[in-house]
Amino acid sequence: MQKIYPVLDEAEMIVLASPIYYHGLSGQLQCAVNRIYAQGYPKKLKKAMLLLSSGDHGVYDGAIFTYRNSFLEYLHLEDMGIFTAAGEENKSDELLARIREAGAALTDPDDHNVPRLVIRSGNVTVKAKMNDSFAARDFMNRLPITVTGEDSGVDYCCELEDGAIDETELQDGWKNGDINTYGGWLAILYGGEEQSASYRQMIIAHLDEEDNRLIQTLPKEAVFDLSLEEPFKKQ
Ligand SMILES: Cc1cc2nc3c(=O)[nH]c(=O)nc-3n(C[C@H](O)[C@H](O)[C@H](O)COP(=O)(O)O)c2cc1C
């Protein structure tokens, strides 16, 4: 579980897969599921799917009850489907193809190709989706960078030498969760959207609501290690 917890903290979806053992989930999976409950709600988990295989037909009620009434309900997850394979069905190519398709639909393939800026400070790690502005692409090439920031009440303001930008991509104001690199600053703009219209910004990335909330748990002064998410480094 010590290996699973950190993955669960980052995960947005989970697929439970189990053989039916005596009308229920396998003991091994049930233990892991119980430990997930004990840990409280995983932070970003939103969707779940269930795959079950068995010797006989009509043996799924116990496992499905556990999935629907404890797992989904307790963790507030959206059900993305339940698939079962009894006896010979376990060898069905057609069923396998349907499950593959459902698995692929769990993720948005376009979203997969978006580079993410990993921001680490103390024991907080968040990931901001980078946009495809000229400045964002230039910034990626400058990573990894460490900056020190101070909480101004609406953002963490960190001194950072300006990189290359395309002036036409400058914008007025920001959305809460935006990240700006302009004017000698890197700013993690967690708040203040309503009063932001008069500030010129070069937005390069955006934090989702949960990550934006986590940023606000940091102390007044914080050191940020900025890097690019692993898969993009290799390209
Ligand atoms: C300890 C144990 C209990 C099982 N209990 C059931 C059961 O209650 N109902 C059932 O249909 N299959 C049962 N099975 C069969 C498994 O679900 C089946 O072996 C599993 O889905 C994997 O399929 P495979 O053996 O073809 O790999 C049990 C298997 C084991 C080892």
Short mmCIF file of C-alpha atoms and ligand atoms in Angstrom, two decimals:
data_model
loop_
_atom_site.label_atom_id
_atom_site.label_comp_id
_atom_site.label_asym_id
_atom_site.label_seq_id
_atom_site.Cartn_x
_atom_site.Cartn_y
_atom_site.Cartn_z
CA MET A 1 0.00 0.00 0.00
CA GLN A 2 2.93 2.34 0.58
CA LYS A 3 3.54 2.12 -3.18
CA ILE A 4 -0.14 2.50 -4.02
CA TYR A 5 -0.97 5.53 -1.82
CA PRO A 6 1.20 8.06 -3.72
CA VAL A 7 -0.19 6.81 -7.05
CA LEU A 8 -3.73 7.09 -5.68
CA ASP A 9 -3.09 10.66 -4.57
CA GLU A 10 -2.40 11.58 -8.19
CA ALA A 11 -4.95 9.30 -9.88
CA GLU A 12 -8.15 10.63 -11.43
CA MET A 13 -9.56 7.18 -12.19
CA ILE A 14 -9.28 3.65 -10.90
CA VAL A 15 -10.10 0.29 -12.46
CA LEU A 16 -10.80 -2.54 -10.02
CA ALA A 17 -10.20 -5.97 -11.57
CA SER A 18 -10.84 -9.19 -9.70
CA PRO A 19 -11.73 -12.83 -10.12
CA ILE A 20 -14.90 -13.80 -8.24
CA TYR A 21 -13.90 -15.76 -5.17
CA TYR A 22 -16.89 -17.20 -3.35
CA HIS A 23 -19.33 -14.61 -4.68
CA GLY A 24 -17.16 -11.62 -3.80
CA LEU A 25 -14.02 -9.69 -4.74
CA SER A 26 -10.77 -11.55 -4.10
CA GLY A 27 -9.46 -11.20 -0.56
CA GLN A 28 -6.34 -9.46 -1.82
CA LEU A 29 -8.28 -6.75 -3.62
CA GLN A 30 -10.77 -6.38 -0.75
CA CYS A 31 -7.84 -5.72 1.64
CA ALA A 32 -6.48 -3.02 -0.67
CA VAL A 33 -9.94 -1.45 -1.03
CA ASN A 34 -10.36 -1.36 2.77
CA ARG A 35 -7.02 0.39 3.11
CA ILE A 36 -8.13 2.98 0.56
CA TYR A 37 -11.21 3.75 2.70
CA ALA A 38 -9.03 3.98 5.81
CA GLN A 39 -6.90 6.61 4.12
CA GLY A 40 -9.88 8.93 3.51
CA TYR A 41 -11.00 10.05 0.09
CA PRO A 42 -8.23 9.96 -2.51
CA LYS A 43 -7.70 13.57 -3.49
CA LYS A 44 -8.29 13.57 -7.23
CA LEU A 45 -10.11 10.31 -7.85
CA LYS A 46 -13.30 10.88 -9.87
CA LYS A 47 -14.07 7.81 -11.98
CA ALA A 48 -14.08 4.06 -11.48
CA MET A 49 -14.61 0.91 -13.53
CA LEU A 50 -15.07 -2.71 -12.46
CA LEU A 51 -13.84 -5.84 -14.29
CA LEU A 52 -14.86 -9.26 -12.95
CA SER A 53 -14.16 -12.78 -14.11
CA SER A 54 -15.67 -16.00 -12.81
CA GLY A 55 -16.15 -19.71 -13.43
CA ASP A 56 -19.96 -19.61 -13.40
CA HIS A 57 -22.60 -17.17 -14.64
CA GLY A 58 -24.77 -15.13 -12.27
CA VAL A 59 -22.26 -14.87 -9.42
CA TYR A 60 -21.62 -11.13 -9.45
CA ASP A 61 -24.19 -9.66 -7.07
CA GLY A 62 -21.86 -9.62 -4.03
CA ALA A 63 -18.96 -7.92 -5.81
CA ILE A 64 -21.22 -5.44 -7.59
CA PHE A 65 -22.97 -4.58 -4.32
CA THR A 66 -19.56 -3.83 -2.74
CA TYR A 67 -18.53 -1.75 -5.75
CA ARG A 68 -21.74 0.30 -5.98
CA ASN A 69 -22.69 0.70 -2.35
CA SER A 70 -19.29 1.07 -0.71
CA PHE A 71 -16.68 1.96 -3.28
CA LEU A 72 -18.54 4.39 -5.55
CA GLU A 73 -20.77 5.84 -2.89
CA TYR A 74 -18.20 6.20 -0.14
CA LEU A 75 -15.55 7.71 -2.39
CA HIS A 76 -18.07 9.75 -4.45
CA LEU A 77 -16.93 8.27 -7.76
CA GLU A 78 -18.63 8.18 -11.13
CA ASP A 79 -19.21 4.67 -12.50
CA MET A 80 -17.64 4.23 -15.94
CA GLY A 81 -18.91 0.67 -16.39
CA ILE A 82 -18.96 -2.89 -15.08
CA PHE A 83 -17.70 -5.76 -17.25
CA THR A 84 -18.05 -9.43 -16.43
CA ALA A 85 -16.66 -12.55 -18.06
CA ALA A 86 -17.94 -15.96 -16.98
CA GLY A 87 -16.29 -19.25 -17.99
CA GLU A 88 -15.75 -19.32 -21.74
CA GLU A 89 -16.44 -15.57 -22.03
CA ASN A 90 -12.96 -15.10 -20.60
CA LYS A 91 -11.62 -16.16 -24.00
CA SER A 92 -13.86 -13.81 -26.01
CA ASP A 93 -11.96 -11.45 -28.32
CA GLU A 94 -15.13 -9.47 -28.85
CA LEU A 95 -15.53 -8.84 -25.10
CA LEU A 96 -11.85 -7.96 -24.79
CA ALA A 97 -12.24 -5.42 -27.61
CA ARG A 98 -15.26 -3.85 -25.86
CA ILE A 99 -13.33 -3.58 -22.58
CA ARG A 100 -10.34 -2.05 -24.36
CA GLU A 101 -12.61 0.52 -25.94
CA ALA A 102 -14.18 1.39 -22.58
CA GLY A 103 -10.69 1.67 -21.05
CA ALA A 104 -9.55 4.04 -23.78
CA ALA A 105 -12.67 6.18 -23.25
CA LEU A 106 -11.65 6.70 -19.60
CA THR A 107 -8.98 9.11 -20.71
CA ASP A 108 -9.27 12.03 -23.04
CA PRO A 109 -6.53 11.30 -25.60
CA ASP A 110 -6.01 14.99 -26.37
CA ASP A 111 -5.54 15.75 -22.70
CA HIS A 112 -2.79 13.11 -22.64
CA ASN A 113 -0.68 15.08 -25.06
CA VAL A 114 -0.69 18.27 -22.99
CA PRO A 115 2.66 18.88 -21.26
CA ARG A 116 2.46 19.45 -17.53
CA LEU A 117 4.57 21.69 -15.38
CA VAL A 118 5.35 19.90 -12.12
CA ILE A 119 5.55 22.29 -9.17
CA ARG A 120 7.03 20.94 -5.93
CA SER A 121 7.24 22.82 -2.67
CA GLY A 122 7.72 21.06 0.67
CA ASN A 123 5.40 18.06 0.61
CA VAL A 124 3.03 19.64 -1.93
CA THR A 125 3.26 18.56 -5.58
CA VAL A 126 0.89 19.97 -8.17
CA LYS A 127 0.78 19.82 -11.95
CA ALA A 128 -0.22 22.69 -14.21
CA LYS A 129 -1.34 22.10 -17.79
CA MET A 130 0.87 24.12 -20.10
CA ASN A 131 -0.63 25.99 -23.03
CA ASP A 132 1.01 26.12 -26.45
CA SER A 133 2.03 29.78 -26.39
CA PHE A 134 5.49 30.73 -27.61
CA ALA A 135 6.43 31.69 -24.03
CA ALA A 136 5.28 28.32 -22.65
CA ARG A 137 7.40 26.45 -25.19
CA ASP A 138 10.40 28.64 -24.41
CA PHE A 139 9.83 28.13 -20.67
CA MET A 140 9.79 24.33 -21.09
CA ASN A 141 13.29 24.51 -22.51
CA ARG A 142 14.48 26.40 -19.44
CA LEU A 143 13.32 23.72 -17.00
CA PRO A 144 14.17 22.56 -14.39
CA ILE A 145 14.20 25.84 -12.45
CA THR A 146 14.04 26.58 -8.73
CA VAL A 147 12.43 29.87 -7.67
CA THR A 148 11.54 31.44 -4.35
CA GLY A 149 8.19 33.11 -3.95
CA GLU A 150 6.24 35.16 -1.49
CA ASP A 151 2.49 35.03 -1.02
CA SER A 152 1.05 38.45 -1.94
CA GLY A 153 -2.51 37.57 -1.00
CA VAL A 154 -3.52 36.67 -4.56
CA ASP A 155 -0.41 34.95 -5.91
CA TYR A 156 3.02 33.55 -5.21
CA CYS A 157 5.34 36.05 -6.79
CA CYS A 158 8.79 34.69 -7.71
CA GLU A 159 11.57 36.65 -9.35
CA LEU A 160 12.46 35.16 -12.72
CA GLU A 161 14.37 36.53 -15.64
CA ASP A 162 12.11 37.03 -18.67
CA GLY A 163 12.32 34.44 -21.40
CA ALA A 164 11.27 34.75 -25.02
CA ILE A 165 7.67 35.80 -25.62
CA ASP A 166 5.39 36.63 -28.50
CA GLU A 167 3.97 40.09 -27.62
CA THR A 168 0.74 39.34 -29.46
CA GLU A 169 0.01 36.59 -26.93
CA LEU A 170 0.02 38.94 -23.93
CA GLN A 171 -3.37 39.22 -22.31
CA ASP A 172 -5.17 41.43 -19.79
CA GLY A 173 -5.93 39.76 -16.49
CA TRP A 174 -5.90 36.12 -15.44
CA LYS A 175 -8.07 33.25 -14.26
CA ASN A 176 -7.53 31.86 -10.76
CA GLY A 177 -4.96 29.07 -11.12
CA ASP A 178 -3.10 30.67 -14.06
CA ILE A 179 0.69 30.87 -14.13
CA ASN A 180 2.33 33.96 -15.59
CA THR A 181 5.94 34.54 -16.70
CA TYR A 182 6.34 38.21 -17.55
CA GLY A 183 7.86 41.45 -16.25
CA GLY A 184 10.63 39.71 -14.31
CA TRP A 185 8.20 37.49 -12.44
CA LEU A 186 6.88 34.00 -12.37
CA ALA A 187 3.51 34.30 -10.67
CA ILE A 188 1.29 31.46 -9.48
CA LEU A 189 -1.98 33.38 -9.62
CA TYR A 190 -4.16 31.38 -7.26
CA GLY A 191 -6.70 34.20 -6.64
CA GLY A 192 -7.69 37.77 -7.46
CA GLU A 193 -9.21 37.03 -10.87
CA GLU A 194 -11.93 39.69 -10.37
CA GLN A 195 -9.44 42.52 -9.88
CA SER A 196 -6.93 41.34 -12.48
CA ALA A 197 -8.13 43.07 -15.67
CA SER A 198 -5.61 45.93 -15.58
CA TYR A 199 -2.53 43.66 -15.38
CA ARG A 200 -0.72 42.54 -18.53
CA GLN A 201 0.03 38.81 -18.33
CA MET A 202 1.83 36.11 -20.26
CA ILE A 203 -0.04 33.01 -19.17
CA ILE A 204 1.87 29.79 -19.79
CA ALA A 205 0.01 27.23 -17.66
CA HIS A 206 -3.07 26.60 -15.53
CA LEU A 207 -3.72 24.69 -12.30
CA ASP A 208 -7.02 22.87 -11.86
CA GLU A 209 -9.20 23.76 -8.88
CA GLU A 210 -7.85 21.08 -6.52
CA ASP A 211 -4.20 21.84 -7.28
CA ASN A 212 -4.93 25.56 -6.97
CA ARG A 213 -6.36 24.88 -3.51
CA LEU A 214 -3.26 22.88 -2.52
CA ILE A 215 -0.98 25.78 -3.52
CA GLN A 216 -2.81 27.96 -1.01
CA THR A 217 -1.81 25.64 1.85
CA LEU A 218 1.86 26.65 1.48
CA PRO A 219 3.60 29.03 3.91
CA LYS A 220 4.02 32.74 3.16
CA GLU A 221 7.48 32.17 1.72
CA ALA A 222 8.02 29.07 -0.37
CA VAL A 223 10.66 27.53 -2.62
CA PHE A 224 9.29 26.00 -5.82
CA ASP A 225 11.07 23.32 -7.82
CA LEU A 226 9.69 23.47 -11.35
CA SER A 227 10.18 20.66 -13.82
CA LEU A 228 8.51 19.08 -16.80
CA GLU A 229 6.45 15.92 -16.33
CA GLU A 230 8.49 12.82 -17.15
CA PRO A 231 6.97 11.56 -20.46
CA PHE A 232 7.61 14.93 -22.12
CA LYS A 233 11.28 14.97 -21.15
CA LYS A 234 11.95 11.91 -23.24
CA GLN A 235 10.54 13.30 -26.49
C1 LIG B 1 -10.61 -19.52 -4.16
C2 LIG B 1 -11.47 -19.44 -5.38
C3 LIG B 1 -12.82 -19.19 -5.26
C4 LIG B 1 -13.63 -19.08 -6.37
N1 LIG B 1 -14.96 -18.83 -6.25
C5 LIG B 1 -15.75 -18.76 -7.33
C6 LIG B 1 -17.16 -18.51 -7.21
O1 LIG B 1 -17.70 -18.37 -6.12
N2 LIG B 1 -17.90 -18.47 -8.35
C7 LIG B 1 -17.35 -18.63 -9.56
O2 LIG B 1 -18.07 -18.56 -10.57
N3 LIG B 1 -15.99 -18.81 -9.73
C8 LIG B 1 -15.20 -18.90 -8.63
N4 LIG B 1 -13.86 -19.13 -8.79
C9 LIG B 1 -13.28 -19.17 -10.13
C10 LIG B 1 -12.59 -17.85 -10.45
O3 LIG B 1 -13.50 -16.80 -10.47
C11 LIG B 1 -11.83 -17.99 -11.78
O4 LIG B 1 -10.83 -18.90 -11.55
C12 LIG B 1 -11.30 -16.66 -12.14
O5 LIG B 1 -12.32 -15.86 -12.68
C13 LIG B 1 -10.14 -16.70 -13.12
O6 LIG B 1 -10.42 -17.48 -14.23
P1 LIG B 1 -9.37 -18.61 -14.71
O7 LIG B 1 -9.29 -19.60 -13.59
O8 LIG B 1 -9.96 -19.14 -15.99
O9 LIG B 1 -8.10 -17.84 -14.90
C14 LIG B 1 -13.05 -19.25 -7.65
C15 LIG B 1 -11.68 -19.50 -7.77
C16 LIG B 1 -10.90 -19.61 -6.66
C17 LIG B 1 -9.42 -19.91 -6.82
#
